[in-house]
PDB file of C-alpha atoms in Angstrom:
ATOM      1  CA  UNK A 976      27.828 -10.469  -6.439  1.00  0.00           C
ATOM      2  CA  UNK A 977      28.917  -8.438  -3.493  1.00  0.00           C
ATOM      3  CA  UNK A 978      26.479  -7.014  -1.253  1.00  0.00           C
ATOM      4  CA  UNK A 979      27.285  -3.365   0.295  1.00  0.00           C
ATOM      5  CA  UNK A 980      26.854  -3.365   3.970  1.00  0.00           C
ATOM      6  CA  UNK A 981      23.260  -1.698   4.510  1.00  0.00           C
ATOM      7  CA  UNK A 982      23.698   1.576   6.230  1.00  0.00           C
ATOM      8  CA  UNK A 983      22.560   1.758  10.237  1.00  0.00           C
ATOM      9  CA  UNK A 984      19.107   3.329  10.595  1.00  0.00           C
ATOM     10  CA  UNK A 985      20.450   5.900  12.861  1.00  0.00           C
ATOM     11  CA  UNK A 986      19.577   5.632  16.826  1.00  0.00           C
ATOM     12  CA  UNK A 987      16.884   4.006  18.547  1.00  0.00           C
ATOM     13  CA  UNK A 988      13.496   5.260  19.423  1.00  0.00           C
ATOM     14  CA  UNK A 989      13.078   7.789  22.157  1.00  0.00           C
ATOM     15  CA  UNK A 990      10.883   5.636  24.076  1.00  0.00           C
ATOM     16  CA  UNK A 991      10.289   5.151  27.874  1.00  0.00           C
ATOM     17  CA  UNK A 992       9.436   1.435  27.866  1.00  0.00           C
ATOM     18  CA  UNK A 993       8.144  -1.315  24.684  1.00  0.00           C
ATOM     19  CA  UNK A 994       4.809  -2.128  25.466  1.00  0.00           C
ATOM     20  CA  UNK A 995       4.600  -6.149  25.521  1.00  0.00           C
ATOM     21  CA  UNK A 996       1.080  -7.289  26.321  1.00  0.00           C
ATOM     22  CA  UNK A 997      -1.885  -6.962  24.095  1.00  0.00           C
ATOM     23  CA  UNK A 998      -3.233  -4.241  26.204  1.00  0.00           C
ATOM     24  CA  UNK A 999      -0.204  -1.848  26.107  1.00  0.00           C
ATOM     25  CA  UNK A1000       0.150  -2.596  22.170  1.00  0.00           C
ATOM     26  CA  UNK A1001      -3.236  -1.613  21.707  1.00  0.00           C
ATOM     27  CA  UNK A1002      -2.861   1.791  23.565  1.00  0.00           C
ATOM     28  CA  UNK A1003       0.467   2.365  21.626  1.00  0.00           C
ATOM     29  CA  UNK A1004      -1.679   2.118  18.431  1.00  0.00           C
ATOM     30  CA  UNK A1005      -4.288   4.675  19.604  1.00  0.00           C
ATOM     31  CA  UNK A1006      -1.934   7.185  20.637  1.00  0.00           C
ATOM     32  CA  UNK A1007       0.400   6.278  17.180  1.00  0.00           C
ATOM     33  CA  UNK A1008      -2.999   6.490  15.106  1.00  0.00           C
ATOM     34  CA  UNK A1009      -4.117   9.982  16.729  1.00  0.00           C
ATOM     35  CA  UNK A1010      -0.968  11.874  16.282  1.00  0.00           C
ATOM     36  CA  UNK A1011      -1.152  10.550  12.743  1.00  0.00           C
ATOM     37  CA  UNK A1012      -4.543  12.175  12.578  1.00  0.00           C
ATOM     38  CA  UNK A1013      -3.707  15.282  14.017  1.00  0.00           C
ATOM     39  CA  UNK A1014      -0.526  15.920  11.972  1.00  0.00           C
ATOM     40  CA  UNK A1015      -2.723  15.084   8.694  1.00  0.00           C
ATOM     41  CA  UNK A1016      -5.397  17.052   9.617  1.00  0.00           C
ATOM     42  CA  UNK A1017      -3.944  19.782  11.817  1.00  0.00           C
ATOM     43  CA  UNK A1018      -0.270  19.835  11.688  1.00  0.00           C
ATOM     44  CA  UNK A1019       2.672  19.815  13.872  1.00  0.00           C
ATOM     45  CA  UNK A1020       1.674  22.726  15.449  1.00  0.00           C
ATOM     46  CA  UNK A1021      -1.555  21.385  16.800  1.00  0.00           C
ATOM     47  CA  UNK A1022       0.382  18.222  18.459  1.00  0.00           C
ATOM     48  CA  UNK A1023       0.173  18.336  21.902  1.00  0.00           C
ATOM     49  CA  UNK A1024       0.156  15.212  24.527  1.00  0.00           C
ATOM     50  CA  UNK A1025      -3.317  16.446  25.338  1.00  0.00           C
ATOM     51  CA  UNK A1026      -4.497  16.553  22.245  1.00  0.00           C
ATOM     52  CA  UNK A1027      -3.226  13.314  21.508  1.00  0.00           C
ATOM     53  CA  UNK A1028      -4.595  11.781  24.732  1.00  0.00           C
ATOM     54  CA  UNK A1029      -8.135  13.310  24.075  1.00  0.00           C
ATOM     55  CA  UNK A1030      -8.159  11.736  19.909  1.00  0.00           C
ATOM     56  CA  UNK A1031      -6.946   8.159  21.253  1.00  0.00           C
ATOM     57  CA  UNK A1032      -8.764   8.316  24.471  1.00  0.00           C
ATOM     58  CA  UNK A1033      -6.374   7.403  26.489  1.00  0.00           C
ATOM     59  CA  UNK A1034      -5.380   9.228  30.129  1.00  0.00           C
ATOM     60  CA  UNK A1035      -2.962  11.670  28.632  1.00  0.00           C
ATOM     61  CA  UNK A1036      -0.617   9.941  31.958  1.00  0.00           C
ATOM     62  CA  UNK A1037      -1.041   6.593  29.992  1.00  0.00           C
ATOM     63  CA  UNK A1038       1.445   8.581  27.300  1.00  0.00           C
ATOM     64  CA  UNK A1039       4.223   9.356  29.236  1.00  0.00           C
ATOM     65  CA  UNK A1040       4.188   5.930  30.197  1.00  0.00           C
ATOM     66  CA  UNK A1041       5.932   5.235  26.687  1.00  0.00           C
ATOM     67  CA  UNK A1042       6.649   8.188  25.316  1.00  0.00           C
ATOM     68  CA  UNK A1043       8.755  11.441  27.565  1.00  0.00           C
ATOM     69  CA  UNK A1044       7.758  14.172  25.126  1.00  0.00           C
ATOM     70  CA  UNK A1045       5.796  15.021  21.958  1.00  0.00           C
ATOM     71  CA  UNK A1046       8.985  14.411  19.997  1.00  0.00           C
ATOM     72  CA  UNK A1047       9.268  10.912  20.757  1.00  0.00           C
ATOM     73  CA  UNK A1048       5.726  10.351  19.815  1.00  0.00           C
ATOM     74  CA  UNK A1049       6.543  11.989  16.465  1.00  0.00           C
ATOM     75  CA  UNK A1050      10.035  10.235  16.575  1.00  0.00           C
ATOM     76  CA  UNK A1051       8.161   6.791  16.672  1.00  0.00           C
ATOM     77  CA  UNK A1052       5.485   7.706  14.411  1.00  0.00           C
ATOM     78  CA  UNK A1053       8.314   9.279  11.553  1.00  0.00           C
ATOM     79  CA  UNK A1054      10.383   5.495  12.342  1.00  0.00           C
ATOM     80  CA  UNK A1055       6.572   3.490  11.341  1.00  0.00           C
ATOM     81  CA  UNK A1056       6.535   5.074   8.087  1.00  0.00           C
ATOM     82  CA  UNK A1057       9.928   4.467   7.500  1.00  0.00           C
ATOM     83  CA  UNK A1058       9.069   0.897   8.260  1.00  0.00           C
ATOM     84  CA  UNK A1059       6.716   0.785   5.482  1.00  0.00           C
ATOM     85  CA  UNK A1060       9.406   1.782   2.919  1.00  0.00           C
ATOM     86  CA  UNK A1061      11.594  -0.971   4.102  1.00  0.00           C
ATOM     87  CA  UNK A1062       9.679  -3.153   3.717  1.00  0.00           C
ATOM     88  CA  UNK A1063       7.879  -2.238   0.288  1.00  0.00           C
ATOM     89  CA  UNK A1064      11.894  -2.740  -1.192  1.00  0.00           C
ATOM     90  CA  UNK A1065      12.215  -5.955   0.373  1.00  0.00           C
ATOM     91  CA  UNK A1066       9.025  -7.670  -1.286  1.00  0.00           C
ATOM     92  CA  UNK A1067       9.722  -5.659  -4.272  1.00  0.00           C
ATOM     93  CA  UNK A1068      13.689  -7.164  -4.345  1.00  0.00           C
ATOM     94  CA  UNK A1069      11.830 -10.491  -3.900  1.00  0.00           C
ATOM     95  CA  UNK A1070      10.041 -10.192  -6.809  1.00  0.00           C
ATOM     96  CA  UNK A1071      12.814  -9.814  -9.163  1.00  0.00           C
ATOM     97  CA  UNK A1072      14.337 -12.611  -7.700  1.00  0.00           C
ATOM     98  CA  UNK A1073      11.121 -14.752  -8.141  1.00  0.00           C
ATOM     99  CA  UNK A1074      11.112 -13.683 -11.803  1.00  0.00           C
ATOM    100  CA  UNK A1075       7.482 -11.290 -10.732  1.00  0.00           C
ATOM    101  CA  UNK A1076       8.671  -8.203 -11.359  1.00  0.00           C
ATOM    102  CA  UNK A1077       7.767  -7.533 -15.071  1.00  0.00           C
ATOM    103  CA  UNK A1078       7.225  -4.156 -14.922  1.00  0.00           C
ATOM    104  CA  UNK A1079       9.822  -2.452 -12.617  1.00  0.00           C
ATOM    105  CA  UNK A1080       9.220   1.148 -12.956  1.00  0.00           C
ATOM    106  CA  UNK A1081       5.462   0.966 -12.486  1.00  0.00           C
ATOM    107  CA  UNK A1082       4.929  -1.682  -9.662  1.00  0.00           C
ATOM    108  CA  UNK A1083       7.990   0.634  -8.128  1.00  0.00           C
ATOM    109  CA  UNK A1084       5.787   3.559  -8.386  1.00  0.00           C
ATOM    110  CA  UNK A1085       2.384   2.571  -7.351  1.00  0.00           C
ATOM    111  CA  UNK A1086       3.976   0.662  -4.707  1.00  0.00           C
ATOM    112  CA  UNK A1087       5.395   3.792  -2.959  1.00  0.00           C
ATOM    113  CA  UNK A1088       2.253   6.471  -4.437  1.00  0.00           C
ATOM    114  CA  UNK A1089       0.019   4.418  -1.938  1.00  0.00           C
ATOM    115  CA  UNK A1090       2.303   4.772   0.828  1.00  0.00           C
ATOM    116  CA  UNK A1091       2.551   7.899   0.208  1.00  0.00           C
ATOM    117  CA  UNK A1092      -1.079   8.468   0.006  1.00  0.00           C
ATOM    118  CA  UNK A1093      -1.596   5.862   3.059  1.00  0.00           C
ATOM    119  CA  UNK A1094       0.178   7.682   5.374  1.00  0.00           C
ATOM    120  CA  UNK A1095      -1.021  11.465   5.473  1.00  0.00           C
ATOM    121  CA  UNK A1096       0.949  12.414   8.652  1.00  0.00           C
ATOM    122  CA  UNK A1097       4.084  11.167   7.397  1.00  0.00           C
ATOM    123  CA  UNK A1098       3.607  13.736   4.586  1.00  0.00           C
ATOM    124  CA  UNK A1099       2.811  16.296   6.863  1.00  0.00           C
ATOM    125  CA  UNK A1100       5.686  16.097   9.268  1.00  0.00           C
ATOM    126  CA  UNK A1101       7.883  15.423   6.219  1.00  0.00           C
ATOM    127  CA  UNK A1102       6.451  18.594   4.425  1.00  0.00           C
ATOM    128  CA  UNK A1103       7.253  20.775   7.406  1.00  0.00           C
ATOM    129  CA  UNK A1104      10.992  18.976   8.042  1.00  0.00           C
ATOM    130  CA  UNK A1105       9.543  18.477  11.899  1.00  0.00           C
ATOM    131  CA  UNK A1106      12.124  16.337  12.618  1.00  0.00           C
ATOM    132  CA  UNK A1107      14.401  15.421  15.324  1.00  0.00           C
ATOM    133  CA  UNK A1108      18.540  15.049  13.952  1.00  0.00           C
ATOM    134  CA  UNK A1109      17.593  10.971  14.921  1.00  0.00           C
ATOM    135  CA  UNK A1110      14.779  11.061  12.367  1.00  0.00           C
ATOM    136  CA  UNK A1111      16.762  13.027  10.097  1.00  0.00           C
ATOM    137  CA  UNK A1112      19.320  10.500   9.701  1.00  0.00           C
ATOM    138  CA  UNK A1113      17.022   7.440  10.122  1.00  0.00           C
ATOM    139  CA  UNK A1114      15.105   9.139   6.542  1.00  0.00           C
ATOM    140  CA  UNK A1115      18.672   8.920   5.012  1.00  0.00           C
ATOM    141  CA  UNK A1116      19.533   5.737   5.906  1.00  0.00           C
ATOM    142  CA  UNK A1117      16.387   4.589   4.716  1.00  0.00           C
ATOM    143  CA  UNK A1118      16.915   6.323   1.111  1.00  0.00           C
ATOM    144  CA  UNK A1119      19.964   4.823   1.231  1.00  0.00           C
ATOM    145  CA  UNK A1120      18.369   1.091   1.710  1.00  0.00           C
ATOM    146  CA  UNK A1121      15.906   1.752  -1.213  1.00  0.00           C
ATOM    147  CA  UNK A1122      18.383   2.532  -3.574  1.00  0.00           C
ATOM    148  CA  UNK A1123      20.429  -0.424  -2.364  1.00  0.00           C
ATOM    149  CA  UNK A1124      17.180  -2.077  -3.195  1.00  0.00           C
ATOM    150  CA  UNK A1125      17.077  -0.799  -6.914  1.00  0.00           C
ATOM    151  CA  UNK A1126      20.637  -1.579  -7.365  1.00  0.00           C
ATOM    152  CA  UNK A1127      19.794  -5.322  -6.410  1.00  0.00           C
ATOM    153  CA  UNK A1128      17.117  -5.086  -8.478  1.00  0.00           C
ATOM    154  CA  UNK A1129      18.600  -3.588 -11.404  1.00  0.00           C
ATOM    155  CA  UNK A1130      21.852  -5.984 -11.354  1.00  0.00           C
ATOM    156  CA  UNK A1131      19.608  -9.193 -11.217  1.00  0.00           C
ATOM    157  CA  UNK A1132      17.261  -7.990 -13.988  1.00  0.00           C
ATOM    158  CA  UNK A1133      19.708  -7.033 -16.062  1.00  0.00           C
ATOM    159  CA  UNK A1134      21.911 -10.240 -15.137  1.00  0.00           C
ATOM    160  CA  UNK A1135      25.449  -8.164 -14.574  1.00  0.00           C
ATOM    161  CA  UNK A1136      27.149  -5.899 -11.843  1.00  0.00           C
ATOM    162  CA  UNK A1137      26.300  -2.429 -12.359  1.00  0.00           C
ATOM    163  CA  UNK A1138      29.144  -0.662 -10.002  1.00  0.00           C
ATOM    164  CA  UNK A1139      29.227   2.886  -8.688  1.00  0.00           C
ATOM    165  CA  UNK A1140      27.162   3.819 -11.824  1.00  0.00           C
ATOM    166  CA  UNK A1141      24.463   1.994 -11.011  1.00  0.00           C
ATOM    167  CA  UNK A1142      24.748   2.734  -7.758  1.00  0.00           C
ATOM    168  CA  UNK A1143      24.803   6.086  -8.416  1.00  0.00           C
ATOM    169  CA  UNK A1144      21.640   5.846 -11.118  1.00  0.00           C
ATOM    170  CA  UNK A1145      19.709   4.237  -8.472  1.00  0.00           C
ATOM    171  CA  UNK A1146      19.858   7.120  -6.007  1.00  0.00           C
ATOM    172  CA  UNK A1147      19.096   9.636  -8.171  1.00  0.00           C
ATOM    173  CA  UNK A1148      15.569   7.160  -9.054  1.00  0.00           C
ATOM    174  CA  UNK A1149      15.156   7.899  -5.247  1.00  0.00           C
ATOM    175  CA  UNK A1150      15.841  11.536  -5.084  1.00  0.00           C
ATOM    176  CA  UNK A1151      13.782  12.032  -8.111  1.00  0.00           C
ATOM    177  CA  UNK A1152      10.753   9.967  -7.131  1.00  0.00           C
ATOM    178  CA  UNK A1153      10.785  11.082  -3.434  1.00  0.00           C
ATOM    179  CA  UNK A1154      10.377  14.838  -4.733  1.00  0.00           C
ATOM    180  CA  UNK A1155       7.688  14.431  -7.078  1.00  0.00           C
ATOM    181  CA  UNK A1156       5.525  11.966  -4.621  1.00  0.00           C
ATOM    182  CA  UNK A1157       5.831  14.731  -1.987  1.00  0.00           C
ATOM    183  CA  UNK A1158       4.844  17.158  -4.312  1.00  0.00           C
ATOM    184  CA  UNK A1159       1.497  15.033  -5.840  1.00  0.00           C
ATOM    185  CA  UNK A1160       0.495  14.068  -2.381  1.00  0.00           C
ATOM    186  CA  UNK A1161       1.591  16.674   0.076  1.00  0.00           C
ATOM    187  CA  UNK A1162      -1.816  18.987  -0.789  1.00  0.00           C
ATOM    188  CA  UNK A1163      -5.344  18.576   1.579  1.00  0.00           C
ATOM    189  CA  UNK A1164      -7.093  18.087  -2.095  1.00  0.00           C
ATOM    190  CA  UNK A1165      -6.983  15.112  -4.348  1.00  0.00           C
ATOM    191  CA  UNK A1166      -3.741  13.967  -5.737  1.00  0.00           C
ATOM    192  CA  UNK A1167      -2.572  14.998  -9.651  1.00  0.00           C
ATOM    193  CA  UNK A1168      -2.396  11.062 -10.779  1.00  0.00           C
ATOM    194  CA  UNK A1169      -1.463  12.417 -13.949  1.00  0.00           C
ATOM    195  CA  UNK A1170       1.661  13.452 -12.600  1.00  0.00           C
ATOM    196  CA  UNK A1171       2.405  10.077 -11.092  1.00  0.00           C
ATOM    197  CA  UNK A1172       2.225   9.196 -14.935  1.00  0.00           C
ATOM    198  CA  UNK A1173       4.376  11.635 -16.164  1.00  0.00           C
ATOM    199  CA  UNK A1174       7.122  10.589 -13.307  1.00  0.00           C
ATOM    200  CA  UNK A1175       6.361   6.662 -14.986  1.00  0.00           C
ATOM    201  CA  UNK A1176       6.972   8.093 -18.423  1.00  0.00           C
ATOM    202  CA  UNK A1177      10.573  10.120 -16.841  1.00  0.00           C
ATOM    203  CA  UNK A1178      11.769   6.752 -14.775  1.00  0.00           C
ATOM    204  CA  UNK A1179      10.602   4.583 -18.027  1.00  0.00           C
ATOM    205  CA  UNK A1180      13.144   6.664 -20.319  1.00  0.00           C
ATOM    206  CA  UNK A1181      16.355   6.461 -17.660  1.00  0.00           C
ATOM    207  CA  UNK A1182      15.714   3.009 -17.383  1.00  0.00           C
ATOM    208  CA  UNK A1183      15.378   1.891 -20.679  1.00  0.00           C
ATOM    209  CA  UNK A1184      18.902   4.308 -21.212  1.00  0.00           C
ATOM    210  CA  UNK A1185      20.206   2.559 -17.973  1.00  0.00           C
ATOM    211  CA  UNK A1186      19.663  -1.087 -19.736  1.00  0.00           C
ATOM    212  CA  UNK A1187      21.644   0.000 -22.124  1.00  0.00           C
ATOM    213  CA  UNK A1188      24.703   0.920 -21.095  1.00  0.00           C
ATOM    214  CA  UNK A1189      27.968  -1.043 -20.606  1.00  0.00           C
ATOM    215  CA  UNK A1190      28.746  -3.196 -17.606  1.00  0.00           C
ATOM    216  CA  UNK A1191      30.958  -1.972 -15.337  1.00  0.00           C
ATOM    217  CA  UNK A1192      34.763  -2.305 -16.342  1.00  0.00           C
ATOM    218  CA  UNK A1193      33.333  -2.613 -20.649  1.00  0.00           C
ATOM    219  CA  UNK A1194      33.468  -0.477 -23.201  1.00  0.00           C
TER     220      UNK A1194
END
């Protein structure tokens, strides 16, 4: 089978310098943790490099020292949930190859519900659209590499190539599932679980209908 060439995540990081001891790492990840904080439990609006400095407890000098404004703290932030996606598609491709993946619709969706509900400031910033045109097009590219993903996924379980229809199929499974997890989880409250169901029961009925159809070039 032919693999697509995997889209570029879009440009790099805004960031001053990579921190590379243990010290600078672990400052990184107190100023990454409390903007996550403050976007969950304030909002965009309430991010300032002060603010951040004071939740990490850091010298809000220490910031600048990676990071040049408050968008490249959100830019960095936005790129480690991204990240998380990534990689959830990767073990979940893995999977199917190991023969694992017995259920794909509803591993696929719990997998990415508890990133969703892992990462509150990611849903946040999402919610609001606070993001730079670098973010932007790094969140497309990595909708893009999910559905490349799927498509993998789908063409191995179903042991033929799938084409631009299941290409095509396997975006819309992002699209779709992107929306409603935004909606379920985007709230302060708790999270409707029965709607994650009802989004199993939806995916459950396009794939069985997607299993069905023709290869590619029959029928």
């Amino acid at each position: 089978m032919t693999e697509a060439t995997e889209p570029e995540p879009g440009a790099k990081p805004r960031v001053r310098r990579e921190p590379r001891q243990a010290r600078s790492r672990a400052r990184v990840e107190a100023i990454l943790g409390a903007a996550d904080r403050l976007l969950s439990q304030e909002g965009y609006e309430a991010l300032t490099m002060r603010r951040i400095a004071e939740d990490a407890g850091v010298p809000v000098g220490s910031i600048y020292q990676f990071y040049p404004d408050k968008g490249a703290v959100v830019d960095a932030l936005g790129r480690r949930y991204l990240e998380g996606f990534g990689s959830a598609i990767d073990e979940l491709v893995e999977r199917a190859v190991q023969g694992e993946l017995t259920d794909l619709v509803g591993t696929m969706v719990d997998v990415y519900s508890e990133l969703f509900r892992s990462q509150p400031g990611g849903m946040a910033l999402w919610a609001g659209r606070h993001l730079s045109p670098e973010l932007a097009r790094a969140d497309e590219a990595s909708n893009a590499l999910i559905a490349e993903g799927l498509r993998r996924i789908v063409e191995h379980l179903t042991g033929r190539p799938g084409g631009e229809p299941v290409r095509r199929a396997t975006r819309m499974v992002v699209w779709a599932a992107n929306a409603v997890l935004h909606e379920v989880f985007k709230g302060d409250g708790e999270p409707d679980l029965e709607t994650v169901d009802e989004l199993k029961r939806m995916l459950d009925c396009y794939w069985a209908d997607l299993r069905g159809r023709p290869a590619a070039g029959e029928g």
